[in-house]
Short mmCIF file of C-alpha atoms in Angstrom, two decimals:
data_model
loop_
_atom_site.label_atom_id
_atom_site.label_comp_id
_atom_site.label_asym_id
_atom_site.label_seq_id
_atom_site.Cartn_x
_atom_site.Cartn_y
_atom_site.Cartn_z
CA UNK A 1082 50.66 131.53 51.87
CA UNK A 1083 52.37 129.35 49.13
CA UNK A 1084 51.75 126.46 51.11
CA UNK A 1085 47.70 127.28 50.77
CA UNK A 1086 48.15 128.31 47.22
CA UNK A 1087 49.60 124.44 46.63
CA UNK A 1088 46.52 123.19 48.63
CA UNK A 1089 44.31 124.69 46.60
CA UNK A 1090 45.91 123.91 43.48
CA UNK A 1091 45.70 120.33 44.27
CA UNK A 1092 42.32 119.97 45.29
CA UNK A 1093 40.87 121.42 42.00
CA UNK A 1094 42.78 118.76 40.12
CA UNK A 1095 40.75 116.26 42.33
CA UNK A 1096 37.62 117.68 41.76
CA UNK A 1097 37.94 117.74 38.18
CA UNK A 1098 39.48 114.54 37.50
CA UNK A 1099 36.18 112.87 39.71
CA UNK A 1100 34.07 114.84 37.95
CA UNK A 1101 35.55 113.34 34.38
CA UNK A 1102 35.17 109.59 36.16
CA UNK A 1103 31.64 110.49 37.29
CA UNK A 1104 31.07 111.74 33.94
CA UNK A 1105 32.33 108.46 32.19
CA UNK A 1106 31.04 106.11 34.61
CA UNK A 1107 27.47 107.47 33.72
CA UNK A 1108 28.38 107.39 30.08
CA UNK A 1109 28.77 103.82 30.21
CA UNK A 1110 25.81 102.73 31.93
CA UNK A 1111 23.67 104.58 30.01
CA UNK A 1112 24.75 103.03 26.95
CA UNK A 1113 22.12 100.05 24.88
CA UNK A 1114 23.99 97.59 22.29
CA UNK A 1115 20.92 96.92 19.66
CA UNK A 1116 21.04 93.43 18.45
CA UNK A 1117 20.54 92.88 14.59
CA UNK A 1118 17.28 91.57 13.57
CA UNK A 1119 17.88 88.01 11.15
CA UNK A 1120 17.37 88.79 7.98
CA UNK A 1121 15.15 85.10 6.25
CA UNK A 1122 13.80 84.17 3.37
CA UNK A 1123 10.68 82.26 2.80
CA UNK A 1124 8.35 80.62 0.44
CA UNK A 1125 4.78 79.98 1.04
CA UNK A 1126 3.76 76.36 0.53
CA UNK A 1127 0.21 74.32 -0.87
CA UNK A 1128 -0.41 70.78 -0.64
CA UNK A 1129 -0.21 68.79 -3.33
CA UNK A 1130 -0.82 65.52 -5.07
CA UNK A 1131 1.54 62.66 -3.89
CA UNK A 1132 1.78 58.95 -4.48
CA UNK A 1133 2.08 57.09 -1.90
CA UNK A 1134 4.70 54.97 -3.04
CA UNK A 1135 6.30 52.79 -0.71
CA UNK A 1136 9.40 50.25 -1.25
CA UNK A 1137 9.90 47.10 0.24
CA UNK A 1138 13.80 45.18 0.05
CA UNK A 1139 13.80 41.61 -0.51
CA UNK A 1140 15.54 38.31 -1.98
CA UNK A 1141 14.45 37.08 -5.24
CA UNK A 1142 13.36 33.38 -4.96
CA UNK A 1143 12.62 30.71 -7.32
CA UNK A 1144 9.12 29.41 -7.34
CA UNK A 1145 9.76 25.58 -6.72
CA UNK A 1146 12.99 24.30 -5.58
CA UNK A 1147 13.43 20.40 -5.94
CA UNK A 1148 16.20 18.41 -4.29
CA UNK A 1149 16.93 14.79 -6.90
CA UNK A 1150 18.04 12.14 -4.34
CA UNK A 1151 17.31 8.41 -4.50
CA UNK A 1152 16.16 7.31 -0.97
CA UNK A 1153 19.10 4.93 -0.35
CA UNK A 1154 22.40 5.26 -0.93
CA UNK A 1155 24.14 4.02 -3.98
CA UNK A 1156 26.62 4.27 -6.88
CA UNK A 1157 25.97 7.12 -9.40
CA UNK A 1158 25.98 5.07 -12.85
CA UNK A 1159 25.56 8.12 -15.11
CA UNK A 1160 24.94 11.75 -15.15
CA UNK A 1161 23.11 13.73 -17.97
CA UNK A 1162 23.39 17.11 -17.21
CA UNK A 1163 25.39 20.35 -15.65
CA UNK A 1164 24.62 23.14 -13.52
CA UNK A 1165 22.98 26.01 -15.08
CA UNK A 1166 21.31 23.06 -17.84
CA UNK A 1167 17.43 23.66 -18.44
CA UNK A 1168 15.40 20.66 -17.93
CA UNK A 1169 11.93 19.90 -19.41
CA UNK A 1170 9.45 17.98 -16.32
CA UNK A 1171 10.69 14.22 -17.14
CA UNK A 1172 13.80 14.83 -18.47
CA UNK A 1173 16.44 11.96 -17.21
CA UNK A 1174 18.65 13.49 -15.18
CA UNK A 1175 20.93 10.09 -14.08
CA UNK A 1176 20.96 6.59 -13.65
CA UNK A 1177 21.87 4.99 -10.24
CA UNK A 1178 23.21 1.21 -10.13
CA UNK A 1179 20.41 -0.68 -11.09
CA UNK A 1180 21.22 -4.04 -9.90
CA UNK A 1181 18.66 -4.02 -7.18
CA UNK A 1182 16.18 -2.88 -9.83
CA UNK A 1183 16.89 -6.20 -12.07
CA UNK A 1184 16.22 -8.00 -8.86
CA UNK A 1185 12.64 -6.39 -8.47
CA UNK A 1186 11.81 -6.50 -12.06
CA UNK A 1187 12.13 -10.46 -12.18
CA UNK A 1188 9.96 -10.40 -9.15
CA UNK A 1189 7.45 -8.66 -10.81
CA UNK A 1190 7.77 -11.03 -13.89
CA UNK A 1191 7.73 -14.00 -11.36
CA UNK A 1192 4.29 -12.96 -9.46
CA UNK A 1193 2.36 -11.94 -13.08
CA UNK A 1194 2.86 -15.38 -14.35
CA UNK A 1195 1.38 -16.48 -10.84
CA UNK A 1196 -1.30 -14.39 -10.85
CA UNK A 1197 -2.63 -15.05 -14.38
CA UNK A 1198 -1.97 -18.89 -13.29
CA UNK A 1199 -3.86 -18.63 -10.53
CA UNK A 1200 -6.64 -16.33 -11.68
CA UNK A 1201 -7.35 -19.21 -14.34
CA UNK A 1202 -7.65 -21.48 -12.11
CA UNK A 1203 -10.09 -19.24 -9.56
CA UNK A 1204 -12.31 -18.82 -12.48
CA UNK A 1205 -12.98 -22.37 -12.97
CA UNK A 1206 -13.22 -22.85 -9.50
CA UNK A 1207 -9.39 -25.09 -9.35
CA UNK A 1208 -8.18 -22.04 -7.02
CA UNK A 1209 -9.86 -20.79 -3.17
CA UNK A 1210 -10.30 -17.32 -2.67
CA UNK A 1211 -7.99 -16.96 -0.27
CA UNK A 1212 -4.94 -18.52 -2.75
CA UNK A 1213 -6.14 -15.88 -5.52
CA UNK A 1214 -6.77 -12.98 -2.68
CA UNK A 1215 -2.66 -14.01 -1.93
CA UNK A 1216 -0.94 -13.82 -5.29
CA UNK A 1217 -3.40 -10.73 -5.90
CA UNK A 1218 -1.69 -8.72 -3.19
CA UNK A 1219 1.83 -10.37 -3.62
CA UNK A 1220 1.70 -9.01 -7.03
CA UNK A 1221 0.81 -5.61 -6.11
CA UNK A 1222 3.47 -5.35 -3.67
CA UNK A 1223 6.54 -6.30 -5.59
CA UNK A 1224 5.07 -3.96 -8.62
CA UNK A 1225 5.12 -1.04 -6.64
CA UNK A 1226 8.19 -1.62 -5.15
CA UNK A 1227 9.63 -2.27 -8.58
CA UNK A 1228 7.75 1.58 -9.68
CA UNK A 1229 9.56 3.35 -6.61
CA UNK A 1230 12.85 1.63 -7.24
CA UNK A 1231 12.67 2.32 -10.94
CA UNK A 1232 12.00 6.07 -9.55
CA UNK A 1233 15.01 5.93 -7.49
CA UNK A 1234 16.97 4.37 -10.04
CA UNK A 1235 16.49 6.85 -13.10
CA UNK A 1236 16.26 10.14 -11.69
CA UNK A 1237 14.19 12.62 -13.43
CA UNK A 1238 13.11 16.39 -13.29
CA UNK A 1239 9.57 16.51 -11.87
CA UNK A 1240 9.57 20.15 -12.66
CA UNK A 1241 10.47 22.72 -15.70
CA UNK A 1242 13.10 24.49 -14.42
CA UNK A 1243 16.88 25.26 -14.31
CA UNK A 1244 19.58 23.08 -12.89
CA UNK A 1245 21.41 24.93 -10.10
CA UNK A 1246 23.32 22.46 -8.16
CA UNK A 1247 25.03 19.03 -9.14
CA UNK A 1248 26.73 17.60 -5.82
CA UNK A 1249 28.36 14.36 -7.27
CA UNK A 1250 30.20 13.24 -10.07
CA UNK A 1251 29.62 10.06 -11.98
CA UNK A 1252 31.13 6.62 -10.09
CA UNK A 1253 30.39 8.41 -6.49
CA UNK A 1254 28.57 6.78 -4.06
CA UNK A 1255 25.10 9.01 -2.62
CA UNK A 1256 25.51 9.36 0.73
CA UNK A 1257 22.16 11.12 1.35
CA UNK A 1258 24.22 13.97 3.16
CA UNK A 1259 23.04 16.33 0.31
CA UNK A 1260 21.17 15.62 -3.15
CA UNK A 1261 22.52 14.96 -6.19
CA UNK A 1262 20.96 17.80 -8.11
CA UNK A 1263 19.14 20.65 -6.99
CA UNK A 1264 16.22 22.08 -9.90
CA UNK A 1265 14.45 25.38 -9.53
CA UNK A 1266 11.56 26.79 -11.29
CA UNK A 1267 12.09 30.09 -12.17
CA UNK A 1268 9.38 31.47 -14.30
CA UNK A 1269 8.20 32.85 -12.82
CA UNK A 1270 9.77 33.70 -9.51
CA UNK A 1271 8.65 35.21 -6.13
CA UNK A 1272 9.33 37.46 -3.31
CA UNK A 1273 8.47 37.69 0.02
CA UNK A 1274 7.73 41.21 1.93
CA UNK A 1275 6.78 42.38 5.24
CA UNK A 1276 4.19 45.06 5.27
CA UNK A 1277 3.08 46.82 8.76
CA UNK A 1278 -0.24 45.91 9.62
CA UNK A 1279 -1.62 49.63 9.42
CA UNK A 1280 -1.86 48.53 5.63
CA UNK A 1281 -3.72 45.31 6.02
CA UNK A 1282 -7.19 46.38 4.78
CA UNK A 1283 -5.13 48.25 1.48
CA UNK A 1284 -3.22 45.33 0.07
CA UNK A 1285 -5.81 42.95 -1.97
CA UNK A 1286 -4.58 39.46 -3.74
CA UNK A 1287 -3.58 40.86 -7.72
CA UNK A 1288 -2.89 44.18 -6.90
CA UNK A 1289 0.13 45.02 -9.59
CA UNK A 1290 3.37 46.13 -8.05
CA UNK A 1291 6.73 47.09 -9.37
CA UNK A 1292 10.32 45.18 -8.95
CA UNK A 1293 13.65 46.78 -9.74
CA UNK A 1294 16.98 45.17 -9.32
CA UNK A 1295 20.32 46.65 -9.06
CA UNK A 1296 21.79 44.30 -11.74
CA UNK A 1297 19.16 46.07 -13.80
CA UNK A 1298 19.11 49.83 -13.83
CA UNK A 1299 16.41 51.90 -14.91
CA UNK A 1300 13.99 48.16 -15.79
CA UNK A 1301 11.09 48.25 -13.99
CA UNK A 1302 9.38 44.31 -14.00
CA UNK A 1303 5.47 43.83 -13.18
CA UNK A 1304 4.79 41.95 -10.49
CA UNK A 1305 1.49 41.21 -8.76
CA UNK A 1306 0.33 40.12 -5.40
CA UNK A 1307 -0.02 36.78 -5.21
CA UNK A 1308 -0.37 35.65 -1.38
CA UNK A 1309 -1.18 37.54 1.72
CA UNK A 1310 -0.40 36.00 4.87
CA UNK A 1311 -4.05 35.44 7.08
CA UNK A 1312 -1.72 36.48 10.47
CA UNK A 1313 0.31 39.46 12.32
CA UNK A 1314 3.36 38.71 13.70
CA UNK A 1315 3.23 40.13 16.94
CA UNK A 1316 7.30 41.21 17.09
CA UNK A 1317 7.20 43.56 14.39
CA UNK A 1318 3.61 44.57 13.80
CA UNK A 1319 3.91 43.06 10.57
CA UNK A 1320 2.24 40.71 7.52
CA UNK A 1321 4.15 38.92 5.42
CA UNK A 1322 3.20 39.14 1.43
CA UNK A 1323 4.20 36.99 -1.95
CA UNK A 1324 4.65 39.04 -5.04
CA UNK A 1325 5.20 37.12 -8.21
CA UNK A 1326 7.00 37.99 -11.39
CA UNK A 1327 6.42 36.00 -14.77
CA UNK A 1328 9.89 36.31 -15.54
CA UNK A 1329 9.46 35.07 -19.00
CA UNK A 1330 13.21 35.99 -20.14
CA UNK A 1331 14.98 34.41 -16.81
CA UNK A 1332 16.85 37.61 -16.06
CA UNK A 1333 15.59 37.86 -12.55
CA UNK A 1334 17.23 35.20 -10.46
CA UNK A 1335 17.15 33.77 -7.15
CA UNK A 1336 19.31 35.02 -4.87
CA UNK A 1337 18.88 38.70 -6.37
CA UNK A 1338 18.57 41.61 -4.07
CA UNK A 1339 15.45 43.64 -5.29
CA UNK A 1340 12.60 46.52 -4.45
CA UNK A 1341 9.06 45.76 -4.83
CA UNK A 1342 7.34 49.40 -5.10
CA UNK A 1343 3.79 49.54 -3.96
CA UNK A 1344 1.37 52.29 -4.41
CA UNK A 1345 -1.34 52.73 -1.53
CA UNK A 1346 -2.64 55.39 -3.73
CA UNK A 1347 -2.51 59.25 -3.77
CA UNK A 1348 -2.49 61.62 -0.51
CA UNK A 1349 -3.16 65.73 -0.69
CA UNK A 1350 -0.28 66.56 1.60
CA UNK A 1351 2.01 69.74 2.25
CA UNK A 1352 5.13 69.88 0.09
CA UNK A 1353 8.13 72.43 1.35
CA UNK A 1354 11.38 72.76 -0.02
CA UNK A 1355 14.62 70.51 1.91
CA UNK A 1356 15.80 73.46 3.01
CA UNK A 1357 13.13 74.85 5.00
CA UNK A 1358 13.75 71.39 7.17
CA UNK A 1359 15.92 71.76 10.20
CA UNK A 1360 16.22 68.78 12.31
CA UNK A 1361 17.13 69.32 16.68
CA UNK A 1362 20.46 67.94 17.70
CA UNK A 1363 19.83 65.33 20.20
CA UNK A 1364 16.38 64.51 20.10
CA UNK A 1365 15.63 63.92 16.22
CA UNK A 1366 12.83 66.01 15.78
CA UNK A 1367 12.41 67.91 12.59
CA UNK A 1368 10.91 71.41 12.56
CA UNK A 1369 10.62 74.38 10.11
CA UNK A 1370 10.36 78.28 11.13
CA UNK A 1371 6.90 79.72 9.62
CA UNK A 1372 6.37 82.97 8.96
CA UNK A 1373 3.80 85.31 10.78
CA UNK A 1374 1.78 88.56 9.22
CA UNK A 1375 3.60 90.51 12.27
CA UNK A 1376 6.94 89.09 10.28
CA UNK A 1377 7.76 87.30 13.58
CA UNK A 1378 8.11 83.33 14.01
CA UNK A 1379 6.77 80.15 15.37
CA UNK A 1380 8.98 77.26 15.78
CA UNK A 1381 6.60 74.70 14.41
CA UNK A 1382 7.74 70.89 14.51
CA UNK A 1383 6.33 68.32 11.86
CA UNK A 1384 5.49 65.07 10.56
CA UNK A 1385 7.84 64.41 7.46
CA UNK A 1386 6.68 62.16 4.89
CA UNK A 1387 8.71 60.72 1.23
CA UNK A 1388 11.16 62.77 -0.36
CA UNK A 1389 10.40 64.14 -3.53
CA UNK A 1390 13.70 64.82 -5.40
CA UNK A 1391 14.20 68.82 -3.85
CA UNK A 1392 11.82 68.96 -1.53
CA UNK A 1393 9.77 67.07 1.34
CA UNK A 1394 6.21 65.96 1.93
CA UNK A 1395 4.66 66.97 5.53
CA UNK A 1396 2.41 64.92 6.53
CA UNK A 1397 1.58 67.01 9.57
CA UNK A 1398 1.77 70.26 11.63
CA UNK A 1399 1.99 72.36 8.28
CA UNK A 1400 -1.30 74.09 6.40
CA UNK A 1401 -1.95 75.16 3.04
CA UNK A 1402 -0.77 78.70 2.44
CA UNK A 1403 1.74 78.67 5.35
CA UNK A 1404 4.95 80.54 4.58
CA UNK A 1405 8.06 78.87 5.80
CA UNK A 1406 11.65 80.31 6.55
CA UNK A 1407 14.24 78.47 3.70
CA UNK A 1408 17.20 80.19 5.07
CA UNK A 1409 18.46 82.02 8.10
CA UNK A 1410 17.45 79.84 10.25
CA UNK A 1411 20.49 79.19 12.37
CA UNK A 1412 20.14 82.93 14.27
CA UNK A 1413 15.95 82.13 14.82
CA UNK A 1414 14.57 81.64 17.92
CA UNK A 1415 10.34 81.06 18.58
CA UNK A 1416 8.96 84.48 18.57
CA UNK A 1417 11.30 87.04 17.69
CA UNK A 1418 10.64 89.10 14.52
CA UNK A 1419 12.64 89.19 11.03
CA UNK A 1420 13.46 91.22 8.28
CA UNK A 1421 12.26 88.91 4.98
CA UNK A 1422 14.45 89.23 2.25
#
């Protein structure tokens, strides 16, 4: 009898302690974890106004560049100026040994007297055509050999300019291996820019641009086109263009690193703030979250344009009125629905 009363005892501690798992078990797969809905903000956006301002990096360059060599080589007899010197067109620069020159300018003397001889004497009839038709040409030869060794003898500046090289010293000998001097022009000065072709038909000879240097902050110079290259270069899709700057007070100089701003006009384009921009890890798309009636949301990628200080100009897959998510977006997926704050 006490061995049944045990038995039972036992098996009613059984039952209930399966009945408490069954109970629990049940409990637990019954039970739903809600997720939190993202909580955004947005902003709805309108297209706007924009210039379409574009910049373009290139080198200042001097408008003429002139190497002064004599042909031949010979012994620098003087020098008048130094580097950074500004020349007038004409202006002696040096003198080379002139000894040859002496030689040639007796020449000359030599064949004048023997062509006025001579033409006496053919105009009375003393002389044959063919003696006068002689001392004629002889005498033209050695005087312009004496002018182009008189040119190569006193060196002078065939342009305005600036001096920006000097090679030699006085008593050296020319080698020809580089000039003596090197003069540059430079007012005004140009630059050189590659445009893609899409722009061909929008760029037009005299079109006025804008240059700013880094030497020079906040001066904007006024430039204007002043060459447009007739071909494409089929490599980079590109034309190349000449700006030119009058430069009147020489502070742009070659050598410079500049931007030449040109304005293809104004476009009516979406603007949205920077933060509304989210760009995909990996791929280098950029995309924005915009905002349904149902407060759900579409993962919209876009076409982004020039930045305008805060904010960003879409040139496509936006429309005017749309409201775009500015924050939250790093729990958004396409579709789901928000709370807007």
């Amino acid at each position: 009898m006490r061995r049944f009363n045990l038995f039972l005892i036992a098996s009613m501690v059984l039952l209930i302690t399966s009945c408490g798992e069954i109970k629990t078990k049940n409990k637990s797969v019954n039970t739903v974890v809600e997720e939190d809905i993202p909580v955004v903000t947005a902003v709805k956006v309108h297209k706007e106004n924009i210039a379409q301002t574009v910049l373009y990096p290139t080198i200042i360059e001097a408008e003429i560049v002139n190497n002064i060599a004599p042909q031949t080589s010979a012994r620098i007899k003087d020098i008048f100026v130094e580097v950074g010197d500004h020349v007038k067109a004409g202006q002696r620069l040096a003198n080379m040994d002139d000894a040859n020159l002496e030689k040639a300018r007796l020449q000359v003397v030599n064949d004048s007297l023997e062509y006025g001889r001579t033409k006496e004497l053919y105009e009375i009839g003393a002389s044959s055509q063919s003696d006068f038709d002689l001392i004629t040409l002889s005498y033209s030869v050695s005087r312009k050999s004496y002018d182009n060794l008189l040119e190569n003898t006193r060196l002078n500046s065939p342009i305005n300019g600036i001096v920006t090289a000097r090679n030699y010293d006085k008593d050296d000998m020319y080698s020809m291996a580089e000039p003596i001097f090197v003069v540059q022009q430079i007012k005004p000065v140009k630059m050189l820019i590659n445009i893609p072709e899409s722009k061909f038909t929008q760029i037009k000879k005299g079109m006025k641009v804008d240059i700013t240097s880094e030497v020079y902050d906040d001066v904007v110079f006024e430039g204007k086109i002043n060459l447009i290259y007739p071909t494409i270069d089929p490599n980079t899709h590109t034309f190349t263009v000449e700006v030119i700057v009058e430069n009147k007070d020489e502070r742009l100089r070659p050598g410079m690193f500049a931007r030449v701003s040109v304005n293809y006009g104004d476009a009516h384009n979406v603007v949205i703030p920077d933060r509304a921009l989210q760009k995909q890890i990996g791929a280098g798309d950029q995309y924005v979250y915009v905002l349904n009636n149902d407060n759900t949301v579409t993962f919209t990628n876009v076409e982004v344009g020039r930045r305008l200080g805060d904010k960003y100009e879409i040139l496509r897959g936006l429309n005017d009125g749309d409201m775009v998510v500015t924050t939250g977006q790093s729990k958004l997926r396409n579709g789901i629905t928000v709370e807007v704050k």
